[in-house]
């Protein structure tokens, strides 16, 4: 069965960095587009970044552009999110999610999420 | 890119039907048939309930249905059950540079 397991969250000071990882299993990872989505405490969902199956096409939300970098390693069935210059407003649960094999139209599987807390 | 507009809350009694609206513009909801709906129970990851406006993934009860008219998409839940109490989010593909947008979410209370 499809599994997505995030790791790498934690407490970081403003201006600091974190790298989130998402280990995928149960499907052919290299065939699928992937996304990171976040949810601030008590708030709604927000698209953060998404990447094509080959990694050649990438999008970022305006709120993270220039600070976050999405990448993937298809040989390791893994998705990553490098987060730099973190701000208090980046505090959220970050979800890794599987998109379709043909584009960013909807996500059909989500990980359990990893909490990132940015605080001094 | 502004979020799609959803009512903050809706409620209904067991067995009744409710509809949650999701209003956007011709650049998102009205322009593409890529509207999806997600259910989220407290402390849990969201779950896909409807994709491409009206399609149900395998395993989602047929009590859940989706539709679209103009710039507004709708999620209808018929025969409400206690376990349907959750937050619901719509999302749409968009012509903006960020490609996709969520609604603000709707809290469904089953009375």
mmCIF file of C-alpha atoms in Angstrom:
data_model
loop_
_atom_site.group_PDB
_atom_site.id
_atom_site.type_symbol
_atom_site.label_atom_id
_atom_site.label_comp_id
_atom_site.label_asym_id
_atom_site.label_seq_id
_atom_site.Cartn_x
_atom_site.Cartn_y
_atom_site.Cartn_z
ATOM 1 C CA UNK A 1 0.000 0.000 0.000
ATOM 2 C CA UNK A 2 1.059 3.583 -0.564
ATOM 3 C CA UNK A 3 3.016 5.041 2.342
ATOM 4 C CA UNK A 4 4.519 8.476 2.784
ATOM 5 C CA UNK A 5 6.568 9.077 5.923
ATOM 6 C CA UNK A 6 7.870 12.542 6.721
ATOM 7 C CA UNK A 7 10.775 13.294 9.011
ATOM 8 C CA UNK A 8 13.041 16.174 9.919
ATOM 9 C CA UNK A 9 10.656 18.496 11.716
ATOM 10 C CA UNK A 10 11.462 20.112 15.014
ATOM 11 C CA UNK A 11 12.136 23.350 16.862
ATOM 12 C CA UNK A 12 14.323 25.918 15.127
ATOM 13 C CA UNK A 13 15.140 29.555 15.818
ATOM 14 C CA UNK A 14 14.049 32.325 13.453
ATOM 15 C CA UNK A 15 16.529 32.593 10.619
ATOM 16 C CA UNK A 16 17.508 28.957 10.972
ATOM 17 C CA UNK A 17 17.231 26.044 8.564
ATOM 18 C CA UNK A 18 15.653 22.604 8.455
ATOM 19 C CA UNK A 19 15.496 19.858 5.866
ATOM 20 C CA UNK A 20 12.371 17.773 5.672
ATOM 21 C CA UNK A 21 12.393 14.332 4.102
ATOM 22 C CA UNK A 22 9.579 12.133 2.853
ATOM 23 C CA UNK A 23 10.164 8.418 2.292
ATOM 24 C CA UNK A 24 7.765 6.922 -0.230
ATOM 25 C CA UNK A 25 6.838 3.273 -0.680
ATOM 26 C CA UNK A 26 4.146 1.113 -2.202
ATOM 27 C CA UNK A 27 4.188 2.768 -5.624
ATOM 28 C CA UNK A 28 6.577 3.697 -8.418
ATOM 29 C CA UNK A 29 7.797 6.978 -6.984
ATOM 30 C CA UNK A 30 9.470 8.142 -10.178
ATOM 31 C CA UNK A 31 6.122 8.094 -12.011
ATOM 32 C CA UNK A 32 4.395 10.633 -9.786
ATOM 33 C CA UNK A 33 4.383 14.363 -9.241
ATOM 34 C CA UNK A 34 4.753 15.249 -5.544
ATOM 35 C CA UNK A 35 3.852 18.126 -3.251
ATOM 36 C CA UNK A 36 4.488 19.666 0.148
ATOM 37 C CA UNK A 37 1.483 21.170 1.905
ATOM 38 C CA UNK A 38 1.453 22.846 5.304
ATOM 39 C CA UNK A 39 -1.053 23.696 7.986
ATOM 40 C CA UNK A 40 -0.362 26.294 10.650
ATOM 41 C CA UNK A 41 -1.821 25.532 14.092
ATOM 42 C CA UNK A 42 -5.590 25.981 13.977
ATOM 43 C CA UNK A 43 -5.466 27.203 10.372
ATOM 44 C CA UNK A 44 -6.254 25.907 6.907
ATOM 45 C CA UNK A 45 -4.190 24.089 4.336
ATOM 46 C CA UNK A 46 -1.603 25.868 2.196
ATOM 47 C CA UNK A 47 0.197 24.586 -0.898
ATOM 48 C CA UNK A 48 3.936 25.065 -0.326
ATOM 49 C CA UNK A 49 5.845 23.528 -3.212
ATOM 50 C CA UNK A 50 5.433 20.889 -5.899
ATOM 51 C CA UNK A 51 7.745 19.007 -8.227
ATOM 52 C CA UNK A 52 7.275 17.019 -11.404
ATOM 53 C CA UNK A 53 8.087 13.323 -11.612
ATOM 54 C CA UNK A 54 11.490 13.956 -13.178
ATOM 55 C CA UNK A 55 12.229 16.956 -10.978
ATOM 56 C CA UNK A 56 12.524 19.249 -13.959
ATOM 57 C CA UNK A 57 9.518 21.451 -13.130
ATOM 58 C CA UNK A 58 9.028 23.068 -9.751
ATOM 59 C CA UNK A 59 6.590 25.550 -8.234
ATOM 60 C CA UNK A 60 6.641 27.478 -4.957
ATOM 61 C CA UNK A 61 4.076 29.457 -3.028
ATOM 62 C CA UNK A 62 4.904 33.148 -2.959
ATOM 63 C CA UNK A 63 5.272 32.937 0.828
ATOM 64 C CA UNK A 64 8.276 30.596 0.584
ATOM 65 C CA UNK A 65 9.820 31.523 -2.758
ATOM 66 C CA UNK A 66 13.539 32.193 -2.429
ATOM 67 C CA UNK A 67 13.742 30.520 0.975
ATOM 68 C CA UNK A 68 12.564 26.933 0.404
ATOM 69 C CA UNK A 69 13.901 24.397 -2.110
ATOM 70 C CA UNK A 70 12.086 21.237 -3.109
ATOM 71 C CA UNK A 71 13.949 18.276 -4.552
ATOM 72 C CA UNK A 72 13.587 14.561 -5.056
ATOM 73 C CA UNK A 73 15.798 11.508 -5.407
ATOM 74 C CA UNK A 74 13.956 8.939 -7.481
ATOM 75 C CA UNK A 75 16.642 6.333 -6.824
ATOM 76 C CA UNK A 76 15.963 6.663 -3.097
ATOM 77 C CA UNK A 77 12.177 7.102 -3.397
ATOM 78 C CA UNK A 78 12.481 10.312 -1.435
ATOM 79 C CA UNK A 79 11.169 13.854 -1.504
ATOM 80 C CA UNK A 80 12.856 16.732 0.288
ATOM 81 C CA UNK A 81 12.154 20.285 1.383
ATOM 82 C CA UNK A 82 15.098 22.453 2.343
ATOM 83 C CA UNK A 83 13.819 25.363 4.419
ATOM 84 C CA UNK A 84 16.111 28.345 5.017
ATOM 85 C CA UNK A 85 15.625 31.743 6.656
ATOM 86 C CA UNK A 86 12.752 30.346 8.661
ATOM 87 C CA UNK A 87 10.194 32.697 10.152
ATOM 88 C CA UNK A 88 7.644 32.343 12.916
ATOM 89 C CA UNK A 89 4.910 32.197 10.296
ATOM 90 C CA UNK A 90 6.453 29.037 8.845
ATOM 91 C CA UNK A 91 5.391 27.190 12.001
ATOM 92 C CA UNK A 92 3.103 24.419 10.779
ATOM 93 C CA UNK A 93 2.593 20.738 10.209
ATOM 94 C CA UNK A 94 4.177 19.905 6.871
ATOM 95 C CA UNK A 95 2.617 17.147 4.805
ATOM 96 C CA UNK A 96 4.182 15.247 1.949
ATOM 97 C CA UNK A 97 1.584 14.235 -0.640
ATOM 98 C CA UNK A 98 1.359 12.294 -3.881
ATOM 99 C CA UNK A 99 -0.075 14.004 -6.919
ATOM 100 C CA UNK A 100 -1.175 12.283 -10.100
ATOM 101 C CA UNK A 101 1.187 10.848 -12.670
ATOM 102 C CA UNK A 102 0.277 13.512 -15.184
ATOM 103 C CA UNK A 103 0.155 16.779 -13.281
ATOM 104 C CA UNK A 104 -0.723 18.719 -10.170
ATOM 105 C CA UNK A 105 -4.471 18.233 -10.229
ATOM 106 C CA UNK A 106 -5.188 16.598 -6.883
ATOM 107 C CA UNK A 107 -3.312 14.693 -4.213
ATOM 108 C CA UNK A 108 -4.526 11.207 -3.427
ATOM 109 C CA UNK A 109 -2.203 10.158 -0.588
ATOM 110 C CA UNK A 110 -0.852 12.169 2.323
ATOM 111 C CA UNK A 111 1.798 11.462 4.902
ATOM 112 C CA UNK A 112 1.089 11.843 8.602
ATOM 113 C CA UNK A 113 2.865 15.192 8.722
ATOM 114 C CA UNK A 114 5.858 16.558 10.578
ATOM 115 C CA UNK A 115 5.688 19.588 12.869
ATOM 116 C CA UNK A 116 8.021 22.513 12.315
ATOM 117 C CA UNK A 117 8.125 25.101 15.075
ATOM 118 C CA UNK A 118 10.016 28.345 14.531
ATOM 119 C CA UNK A 119 10.545 30.131 17.795
ATOM 120 C CA UNK A 120 13.307 31.746 19.814
ATOM 121 C CA UNK B 1 -3.493 34.191 -5.146
ATOM 122 C CA UNK B 2 -6.551 34.554 -2.904
ATOM 123 C CA UNK B 3 -7.994 31.490 -1.292
ATOM 124 C CA UNK B 4 -11.224 30.057 -2.609
ATOM 125 C CA UNK B 5 -14.235 31.068 -0.520
ATOM 126 C CA UNK B 6 -15.955 28.475 1.642
ATOM 127 C CA UNK B 7 -18.462 28.955 4.464
ATOM 128 C CA UNK B 8 -16.728 28.756 7.819
ATOM 129 C CA UNK B 9 -19.224 26.246 9.149
ATOM 130 C CA UNK B 10 -22.216 24.157 8.207
ATOM 131 C CA UNK B 11 -24.288 21.763 10.240
ATOM 132 C CA UNK B 12 -26.891 19.091 9.784
ATOM 133 C CA UNK B 13 -28.621 16.281 11.602
ATOM 134 C CA UNK B 14 -27.947 12.601 10.989
ATOM 135 C CA UNK B 15 -29.656 11.420 7.838
ATOM 136 C CA UNK B 16 -29.946 14.900 6.363
ATOM 137 C CA UNK B 17 -28.075 16.309 3.386
ATOM 138 C CA UNK B 18 -25.742 19.284 3.418
ATOM 139 C CA UNK B 19 -23.875 21.177 0.735
ATOM 140 C CA UNK B 20 -20.589 23.036 1.094
ATOM 141 C CA UNK B 21 -19.832 25.664 -1.517
ATOM 142 C CA UNK B 22 -16.450 26.705 -2.859
ATOM 143 C CA UNK B 23 -16.417 29.944 -4.814
ATOM 144 C CA UNK B 24 -13.573 31.087 -6.988
ATOM 145 C CA UNK B 25 -13.165 32.866 -10.274
ATOM 146 C CA UNK B 26 -12.910 32.100 -13.963
ATOM 147 C CA UNK B 27 -9.144 31.740 -13.404
ATOM 148 C CA UNK B 28 -9.560 28.755 -11.141
ATOM 149 C CA UNK B 29 -12.839 26.963 -10.342
ATOM 150 C CA UNK B 30 -14.661 28.298 -13.376
ATOM 151 C CA UNK B 31 -11.816 27.721 -15.785
ATOM 152 C CA UNK B 32 -10.815 24.149 -15.052
ATOM 153 C CA UNK B 33 -12.425 20.865 -14.113
ATOM 154 C CA UNK B 34 -9.719 20.249 -11.533
ATOM 155 C CA UNK B 35 -11.596 20.882 -8.311
ATOM 156 C CA UNK B 36 -10.919 18.480 -5.472
ATOM 157 C CA UNK B 37 -12.290 18.107 -1.948
ATOM 158 C CA UNK B 38 -10.491 16.899 1.176
ATOM 159 C CA UNK B 39 -11.836 15.736 4.530
ATOM 160 C CA UNK B 40 -9.769 16.266 7.655
ATOM 161 C CA UNK B 41 -10.560 14.904 11.090
ATOM 162 C CA UNK B 42 -8.866 16.573 14.092
ATOM 163 C CA UNK B 43 -5.219 15.628 14.394
ATOM 164 C CA UNK B 44 -5.280 13.607 11.191
ATOM 165 C CA UNK B 45 -3.970 14.089 7.677
ATOM 166 C CA UNK B 46 -6.477 15.188 5.043
ATOM 167 C CA UNK B 47 -8.153 12.572 2.861
ATOM 168 C CA UNK B 48 -9.167 12.969 -0.777
ATOM 169 C CA UNK B 49 -12.958 12.717 -1.150
ATOM 170 C CA UNK B 50 -13.656 14.117 -4.628
ATOM 171 C CA UNK B 51 -11.397 14.880 -7.585
ATOM 172 C CA UNK B 52 -11.938 16.490 -10.971
ATOM 173 C CA UNK B 53 -15.171 18.096 -9.725
ATOM 174 C CA UNK B 54 -17.269 14.971 -9.330
ATOM 175 C CA UNK B 55 -15.153 11.815 -9.236
ATOM 176 C CA UNK B 56 -14.938 9.693 -6.091
ATOM 177 C CA UNK B 57 -11.784 7.736 -5.277
ATOM 178 C CA UNK B 58 -12.215 4.076 -4.518
ATOM 179 C CA UNK B 59 -13.462 3.591 -0.975
ATOM 180 C CA UNK B 60 -15.249 6.921 -0.606
ATOM 181 C CA UNK B 61 -18.956 6.366 0.068
ATOM 182 C CA UNK B 62 -21.356 7.411 -2.667
ATOM 183 C CA UNK B 63 -23.025 9.670 -0.099
ATOM 184 C CA UNK B 64 -20.340 12.152 -1.118
ATOM 185 C CA UNK B 65 -20.827 13.910 -4.433
ATOM 186 C CA UNK B 66 -19.359 16.930 -6.168
ATOM 187 C CA UNK B 67 -20.556 19.361 -8.793
ATOM 188 C CA UNK B 68 -19.733 22.711 -10.326
ATOM 189 C CA UNK B 69 -21.684 25.610 -11.773
ATOM 190 C CA UNK B 70 -19.814 28.575 -13.132
ATOM 191 C CA UNK B 71 -17.230 29.718 -10.608
ATOM 192 C CA UNK B 72 -18.708 27.739 -7.703
ATOM 193 C CA UNK B 73 -18.047 24.115 -6.865
ATOM 194 C CA UNK B 74 -20.090 22.192 -4.325
ATOM 195 C CA UNK B 75 -19.651 19.153 -2.130
ATOM 196 C CA UNK B 76 -22.872 17.434 -1.098
ATOM 197 C CA UNK B 77 -23.056 14.855 1.653
ATOM 198 C CA UNK B 78 -26.300 12.956 1.809
ATOM 199 C CA UNK B 79 -27.448 10.719 4.639
ATOM 200 C CA UNK B 80 -25.192 12.512 7.130
ATOM 201 C CA UNK B 81 -23.424 10.308 9.630
ATOM 202 C CA UNK B 82 -21.648 11.184 12.841
ATOM 203 C CA UNK B 83 -18.281 10.239 11.337
ATOM 204 C CA UNK B 84 -18.730 12.875 8.632
ATOM 205 C CA UNK B 85 -18.082 15.562 11.245
ATOM 206 C CA UNK B 86 -14.782 17.060 10.098
ATOM 207 C CA UNK B 87 -13.189 19.969 8.286
ATOM 208 C CA UNK B 88 -13.581 20.045 4.514
ATOM 209 C CA UNK B 89 -11.308 21.861 2.086
ATOM 210 C CA UNK B 90 -11.723 22.487 -1.614
ATOM 211 C CA UNK B 91 -8.840 23.056 -3.968
ATOM 212 C CA UNK B 92 -8.599 24.099 -7.578
ATOM 213 C CA UNK B 93 -6.062 24.282 -10.345
ATOM 214 C CA UNK B 94 -5.485 27.923 -11.260
ATOM 215 C CA UNK B 95 -3.933 29.961 -14.047
ATOM 216 C CA UNK B 96 -1.902 31.904 -11.489
ATOM 217 C CA UNK B 97 1.831 31.400 -11.103
ATOM 218 C CA UNK B 98 1.282 29.180 -8.082
ATOM 219 C CA UNK B 99 -0.841 26.752 -10.089
ATOM 220 C CA UNK B 100 -3.203 25.689 -7.308
ATOM 221 C CA UNK B 101 -5.188 27.155 -4.440
ATOM 222 C CA UNK B 102 -7.114 25.891 -1.388
ATOM 223 C CA UNK B 103 -10.329 27.153 0.083
ATOM 224 C CA UNK B 104 -10.305 28.382 3.655
ATOM 225 C CA UNK B 105 -12.038 25.262 4.951
ATOM 226 C CA UNK B 106 -15.490 24.470 6.325
ATOM 227 C CA UNK B 107 -16.199 22.874 9.681
ATOM 228 C CA UNK B 108 -19.062 20.389 9.400
ATOM 229 C CA UNK B 109 -20.942 19.691 12.608
ATOM 230 C CA UNK B 110 -23.312 16.754 12.780
ATOM 231 C CA UNK B 111 -25.917 17.727 15.358
#
